[in-house]
Amino acid sequence: MVLDLTASSVDLTRAICDVPSVSGDEKTLADAIEAALAPFAHLEVIRHGNTIVARTALGRTQRVAIAGHIDTVPINANLPTRLIDVDGEPYLWGRGTVDMKAGTAVQLKLAAELSDPAIDITWMWYDNEEVEASKNGLGLLAAVRPDLFVADFAILGEPSNGEVEGGCNGTMRAIVRTSGVRAHSARAWIGENAIHRAAPILSRLAEYRAREVLVEGLLYRESMSAVRIAGGVAGNVIPDVCEVEVNYRFAPSKSAADAEAHVRSVLAGFDVEITDAAEGARPGLDAPIAQQFVEAVGAEPRPKYGWTDVARFSALGIPAVNYGPGDPHLAHHDEERVPLAQIDAVERGLRAWLSSR
């Protein structure tokens, strides 16, 4: 396929959304992005796997990294995209419109057009964001080319309703296990039912009250939830093992070690195995360049409740924010859709800031 970077951000969003790129299947879109950027003399284009980097080298005093992922969660009869009307407002409907190809399209258009920005820019489009961290294209690139991550500020185009969302919550997954003894279900009293023993785990999680934590002026909301339960052997067997998968979202003031201690405290008395953890990112909005950006786009900073790759930049000491079109509540939704006006507004905001001197 061929991407036309002279098209409007809306048309470009539609074009890249209509290229299926579920995590692990991004090559076609990555090829198209690389080919579309190659003719622009003001950009050095670098490829690592299915991650594409394009950067300026104009000798500016500051550099900003602007990143977006090109993969989506699985399609569920929501491609190709189509234009729809919601309460008199035009939307683009379809998988990836919110998370986060509208943001990606804006970035591609601006990368092509801003040949003389006020700040040097490192643009990044990466694969496998929606799956386990070990496959994340941004993380894999950082491991081999840390030099590409040198920046004074970073922006991730994750959906934020066109507002600025500072930092992000951390996330942790754990498996909580119960054990029992197998027996024939007609003689249930001979065995010990591991699924029944999971009831107190579910009760504790149902009764858990989310904490609100103030971090650098932004109020982050935590949560701890059961997200999967597995157990059972056969329709006539008392199960001897049950596993409850728990996801804890924690404020960026906590370390992963703090989060683990809290999970173990809430689920004390049970076998808990931590299977995945990613620390959050503090807002970083006290940095002068971050304040200039917020003022330029005219946004009121808010907290980011979900985990995003801003945490990767934060871990490197780079203040980072989320700024992109689309309602995060509609990410991964079967009715995923983005207002056309938000795509245009985010393009205008980024263009104005990157061009101002």
Coordinates of C-alpha atoms in Angstrom, one line a residue:
M1 CA 0.0 0.0 0.0
V2 CA 1.0 3.7 -0.5
L3 CA 0.4 6.3 2.2
D4 CA -0.2 9.9 1.0
L5 CA 1.2 12.2 3.7
T6 CA -0.2 15.2 1.9
A7 CA -3.8 14.0 2.7
S8 CA -5.7 15.4 5.7
S9 CA -5.1 13.9 9.1
V10 CA -8.6 12.5 9.0
D11 CA -8.1 10.8 5.6
L12 CA -4.7 9.6 6.7
T13 CA -6.3 8.1 9.9
R14 CA -8.8 6.3 7.8
A15 CA -6.1 4.9 5.4
I16 CA -3.9 3.5 8.2
C17 CA -6.8 2.1 10.2
D18 CA -8.0 0.2 7.1
V19 CA -4.6 -1.6 7.1
P20 CA -5.1 -4.4 9.7
S21 CA -2.2 -4.4 12.1
V22 CA -3.2 -6.4 15.1
S23 CA -0.2 -6.9 17.4
G24 CA 2.3 -9.2 15.7
D25 CA 1.0 -8.4 12.2
E26 CA 2.3 -4.8 11.8
K27 CA 4.8 -5.4 8.9
T28 CA 2.5 -4.1 6.1
L29 CA 1.8 -0.9 7.9
A30 CA 5.4 -0.5 9.0
D31 CA 6.6 -1.0 5.4
A32 CA 4.1 1.7 4.2
I33 CA 5.3 4.2 6.9
E34 CA 8.9 3.7 6.1
A35 CA 8.3 4.1 2.4
A36 CA 6.2 7.2 2.9
L37 CA 8.8 9.0 5.0
A38 CA 11.9 8.0 2.9
P39 CA 11.6 10.9 0.4
F40 CA 11.8 13.7 3.0
A41 CA 15.3 15.1 3.1
H42 CA 14.9 16.7 6.5
L43 CA 14.3 13.3 8.1
E44 CA 16.8 10.6 9.0
V45 CA 14.7 7.4 8.8
I46 CA 15.8 4.4 10.9
R47 CA 14.1 1.0 11.1
H48 CA 14.4 -1.7 13.8
G49 CA 12.1 -4.6 13.2
N50 CA 8.7 -3.0 12.7
T51 CA 9.5 0.1 14.6
I52 CA 10.2 3.2 12.5
V53 CA 12.1 6.3 13.7
A54 CA 12.4 9.6 11.8
R55 CA 14.4 12.5 13.2
T56 CA 15.5 16.0 12.4
A57 CA 19.1 17.1 13.0
L58 CA 18.8 20.9 12.8
G59 CA 21.0 21.8 15.8
R60 CA 18.2 23.1 17.9
T61 CA 18.9 23.7 21.6
Q62 CA 16.1 21.2 22.6
R63 CA 14.7 17.9 21.3
V64 CA 11.3 16.3 21.8
A65 CA 10.5 12.7 21.2
I66 CA 7.0 12.1 19.9
A67 CA 5.8 8.5 19.7
G68 CA 2.8 6.4 18.8
H69 CA 2.1 2.6 18.4
I70 CA 0.9 1.2 15.1
D71 CA -0.7 -2.0 16.4
T72 CA -4.3 -2.6 17.6
V73 CA -6.2 -5.2 19.6
P74 CA -8.0 -7.8 17.6
I75 CA -10.6 -6.7 15.0
N76 CA -14.2 -7.6 15.8
A77 CA -16.2 -6.8 12.7
N78 CA -15.2 -3.1 13.0
L79 CA -13.2 -2.6 9.9
P80 CA -13.2 -1.1 7.3
T81 CA -13.7 2.3 8.9
R82 CA -16.7 4.5 8.1
L83 CA -17.9 8.0 8.8
I84 CA -20.8 8.2 11.2
D85 CA -22.9 10.9 12.8
V86 CA -23.3 11.0 16.6
D87 CA -25.6 13.7 17.9
G88 CA -24.9 15.8 15.0
E89 CA -21.1 15.5 15.3
P90 CA -19.0 13.6 12.6
Y91 CA -16.9 10.6 13.8
L92 CA -14.6 8.1 12.2
W93 CA -15.7 4.6 13.4
G94 CA -13.6 1.5 13.4
R95 CA -10.8 -0.4 15.1
G96 CA -7.8 1.7 15.9
T97 CA -9.4 5.0 15.4
V98 CA -9.0 5.8 19.1
D99 CA -6.2 3.5 20.1
M100 CA -4.3 5.1 18.5
K101 CA -4.1 5.5 14.8
A102 CA -5.6 8.9 14.8
G103 CA -2.7 10.1 16.9
T104 CA -0.3 8.2 14.7
A105 CA -1.8 9.8 11.6
V106 CA -1.3 13.3 13.0
Q107 CA 2.3 12.5 13.8
L108 CA 3.0 11.2 10.3
K109 CA 1.5 14.3 8.7
L110 CA 3.5 16.7 10.9
A111 CA 6.7 14.7 10.4
A112 CA 6.4 15.1 6.7
E113 CA 5.4 18.8 6.8
L114 CA 7.5 20.3 9.6
S115 CA 10.9 20.6 7.8
D116 CA 12.0 23.6 9.9
P117 CA 10.6 23.1 13.4
A118 CA 11.6 25.2 16.4
I119 CA 12.7 22.1 18.3
D120 CA 14.5 19.1 17.0
I121 CA 12.1 16.1 16.8
T122 CA 12.5 12.4 17.1
W123 CA 9.3 10.7 15.7
M124 CA 8.8 7.1 16.7
W125 CA 6.2 4.6 15.4
Y126 CA 6.4 1.2 17.1
D127 CA 4.8 -2.2 17.2
N128 CA 3.5 -4.6 19.8
E129 CA 2.3 -2.1 22.4
E130 CA -0.9 -4.0 23.1
V131 CA 0.8 -7.2 24.2
E132 CA 3.3 -8.3 26.8
A133 CA 6.2 -5.9 27.5
S134 CA 8.8 -8.3 26.2
K135 CA 7.6 -7.7 22.7
N136 CA 7.1 -3.9 22.9
G137 CA 8.9 -2.3 19.9
L138 CA 9.8 0.8 21.9
G139 CA 11.4 -1.2 24.6
L140 CA 13.3 -3.4 22.2
L141 CA 14.6 -0.3 20.4
A142 CA 15.7 1.3 23.7
A143 CA 17.8 -1.8 24.5
V144 CA 19.8 -1.5 21.3
R145 CA 19.7 2.2 20.4
P146 CA 19.5 4.2 23.6
D147 CA 20.9 7.2 21.7
L148 CA 17.6 7.6 19.9
F149 CA 15.9 8.3 23.2
V150 CA 17.9 11.4 24.1
A151 CA 15.3 14.2 24.5
D152 CA 14.3 17.0 26.8
F153 CA 10.6 16.1 26.7
A154 CA 8.4 13.3 25.3
I155 CA 4.8 13.1 24.0
L156 CA 2.9 9.9 23.5
G157 CA -0.1 10.1 21.2
E158 CA -2.3 7.9 23.3
P159 CA -6.0 8.9 23.3
S160 CA -6.6 11.7 25.9
N161 CA -9.7 13.4 24.4
G162 CA -7.4 16.0 23.0
E163 CA -6.3 17.0 26.5
V164 CA -2.9 16.6 28.2
E165 CA -2.7 13.6 30.6
G166 CA 0.5 13.7 32.7
G167 CA 2.4 10.5 33.6
C168 CA 0.5 7.3 34.2
N169 CA -0.5 4.7 36.7
G170 CA 1.7 1.7 37.2
T171 CA 0.3 -1.8 36.5
M172 CA 0.9 -5.2 38.1
R173 CA -0.6 -8.6 37.4
A174 CA -0.6 -11.5 39.9
I175 CA -1.9 -15.1 40.0
V176 CA -3.6 -16.1 43.2
R177 CA -3.9 -19.8 43.6
T178 CA -6.0 -22.1 45.8
S179 CA -5.5 -25.9 46.0
G180 CA -7.8 -28.8 46.9
V181 CA -8.2 -32.5 46.4
R182 CA -9.8 -34.2 43.4
A183 CA -12.7 -36.4 43.8
H184 CA -15.8 -37.7 42.0
S185 CA -18.5 -34.9 42.1
A186 CA -21.1 -37.5 43.2
R187 CA -19.0 -37.9 46.3
A188 CA -17.9 -34.3 46.7
W189 CA -17.3 -34.7 50.4
I190 CA -14.3 -36.9 49.7
G191 CA -12.5 -34.1 47.9
E192 CA -11.7 -30.5 48.6
N193 CA -13.0 -27.9 46.1
A194 CA -10.3 -25.4 45.0
I195 CA -12.9 -23.2 43.2
H196 CA -15.0 -22.9 46.4
R197 CA -11.8 -21.9 48.2
A198 CA -11.4 -18.9 45.9
A199 CA -14.6 -17.3 47.2
P200 CA -12.7 -15.2 49.9
I201 CA -10.3 -13.9 47.2
L202 CA -13.2 -12.6 45.2
S203 CA -14.9 -11.2 48.3
R204 CA -11.8 -9.2 49.2
L205 CA -11.5 -7.8 45.7
A206 CA -15.2 -7.0 45.5
E207 CA -14.9 -5.1 48.8
Y208 CA -11.6 -3.3 47.8
R209 CA -12.0 0.5 47.7
A210 CA -10.0 2.3 45.2
R211 CA -7.6 4.8 46.6
E212 CA -7.1 8.3 45.2
V213 CA -3.5 9.6 45.4
L214 CA -2.3 13.1 44.8
V215 CA 0.9 13.2 42.9
E216 CA 2.4 16.6 41.8
G217 CA -1.0 18.2 41.7
L218 CA -2.8 15.4 39.8
L219 CA -5.2 13.0 41.5
Y220 CA -4.6 9.4 40.4
R221 CA -7.2 6.7 41.1
E222 CA -6.1 3.2 41.8
S223 CA -7.9 -0.1 41.4
M224 CA -7.5 -3.8 42.1
S225 CA -9.6 -6.2 40.1
A226 CA -10.0 -9.9 39.2
V227 CA -9.6 -10.1 35.5
R228 CA -9.6 -13.9 34.9
I229 CA -10.5 -17.0 36.8
A230 CA -9.5 -20.6 35.8
G231 CA -10.2 -24.0 37.3
G232 CA -11.9 -27.3 36.8
V233 CA -10.9 -30.7 35.4
A234 CA -14.1 -32.2 34.0
G235 CA -17.9 -32.0 34.5
N236 CA -17.8 -34.7 37.2
V237 CA -14.6 -34.0 39.0
I238 CA -14.0 -31.8 42.1
P239 CA -11.2 -29.4 41.0
D240 CA -7.9 -29.4 42.9
V241 CA -6.6 -26.1 41.5
C242 CA -8.1 -22.6 40.9
E243 CA -6.3 -19.5 39.7
V244 CA -7.5 -16.0 40.0
E245 CA -5.6 -13.4 37.9
V246 CA -5.6 -10.0 39.6
N247 CA -4.6 -6.6 38.0
Y248 CA -3.5 -3.8 40.3
R249 CA -3.3 -0.2 38.9
F250 CA -1.2 1.9 41.3
A251 CA -0.4 5.6 41.5
P252 CA 3.0 6.7 40.1
S253 CA 4.2 7.7 43.6
K254 CA 4.5 3.9 44.4
S255 CA 7.3 1.7 43.2
A256 CA 6.7 -1.8 41.9
A257 CA 8.0 -3.1 45.2
D258 CA 5.5 -1.0 47.1
A259 CA 2.7 -2.3 44.8
E260 CA 3.7 -5.9 45.4
A261 CA 3.7 -5.4 49.1
H262 CA 0.2 -3.9 48.9
V263 CA -1.2 -6.8 46.7
R264 CA 0.3 -9.4 49.1
S265 CA -1.2 -7.5 52.1
V266 CA -4.7 -7.4 50.5
L267 CA -4.5 -11.1 49.6
A268 CA -2.6 -12.3 52.7
G269 CA -3.0 -16.0 53.5
F270 CA -3.1 -17.0 49.8
D271 CA -0.5 -18.2 47.4
V272 CA 0.4 -15.1 45.3
E273 CA 2.7 -15.1 42.3
I274 CA 3.6 -11.7 40.7
T275 CA 3.6 -12.3 36.9
D276 CA 4.1 -8.9 35.4
A277 CA 4.8 -5.3 36.7
A278 CA 5.4 -2.0 35.1
E279 CA 6.1 1.1 37.1
G280 CA 4.1 4.3 36.4
A281 CA 5.4 7.7 35.5
R282 CA 5.2 10.9 37.5
P283 CA 3.6 13.8 35.7
G284 CA 6.8 15.8 35.1
L285 CA 4.8 18.9 34.5
D286 CA 7.2 21.0 36.5
A287 CA 9.7 21.0 33.7
P288 CA 9.7 24.3 31.8
I289 CA 9.4 22.6 28.4
A290 CA 6.4 20.7 29.6
Q291 CA 4.8 23.9 30.9
Q292 CA 5.4 25.6 27.6
F293 CA 3.7 22.7 25.8
V294 CA 0.7 22.7 28.0
E295 CA 0.3 26.5 27.6
A296 CA 0.7 26.3 23.8
V297 CA -2.0 23.7 23.3
G298 CA -4.3 25.3 25.8
A299 CA -5.0 22.2 27.8
E300 CA -5.8 21.5 31.5
P301 CA -3.5 18.7 32.7
R302 CA -5.2 15.5 34.0
P303 CA -3.9 12.2 35.3
K304 CA -3.6 9.1 33.1
Y305 CA -5.2 6.2 34.8
G306 CA -4.0 3.5 32.4
W307 CA -0.3 2.5 31.9
T308 CA 1.3 3.9 28.7
D309 CA 4.8 4.0 27.3
V310 CA 5.3 7.5 28.9
A311 CA 6.7 5.3 31.7
R312 CA 9.6 4.3 29.5
F313 CA 10.6 7.9 29.0
S314 CA 10.1 8.8 32.6
A315 CA 12.4 6.0 33.7
L316 CA 15.1 7.7 31.5
G317 CA 14.5 10.9 33.4
I318 CA 12.5 12.5 30.5
P319 CA 9.3 14.2 31.4
A320 CA 6.5 12.8 29.3
V321 CA 2.8 13.3 28.7
N322 CA -0.1 11.7 26.7
Y323 CA -1.7 13.9 24.1
G324 CA -3.9 12.5 21.4
P325 CA -7.4 12.4 19.9
G326 CA -10.0 10.0 21.1
D327 CA -11.9 9.1 24.2
P328 CA -9.9 6.5 26.2
H329 CA -13.2 4.9 27.3
L330 CA -13.7 3.8 23.7
A331 CA -10.3 2.2 23.3
H332 CA -10.7 -1.5 22.5
H333 CA -14.5 -1.0 22.4
D334 CA -16.5 -2.6 19.6
E335 CA -17.9 0.9 18.9
E336 CA -14.5 2.5 18.8
R337 CA -14.8 6.0 17.2
V338 CA -13.1 9.3 17.2
P339 CA -14.5 12.8 16.6
L340 CA -13.1 14.4 13.4
A341 CA -12.8 17.7 15.3
Q342 CA -10.4 16.2 17.8
I343 CA -8.1 14.9 15.2
D344 CA -7.9 18.4 13.7
A345 CA -7.5 20.0 17.1
V346 CA -4.6 17.8 18.1
E347 CA -2.9 18.5 14.8
R348 CA -3.3 22.2 15.3
G349 CA -2.0 22.1 18.8
L350 CA 1.1 20.1 18.0
R351 CA 1.8 22.1 14.9
A352 CA 1.6 25.4 16.7
W353 CA 3.9 24.3 19.5
L354 CA 6.5 22.7 17.3
S355 CA 6.6 25.7 15.0
S356 CA 6.7 28.5 17.6
R357 CA 9.9 30.3 18.4

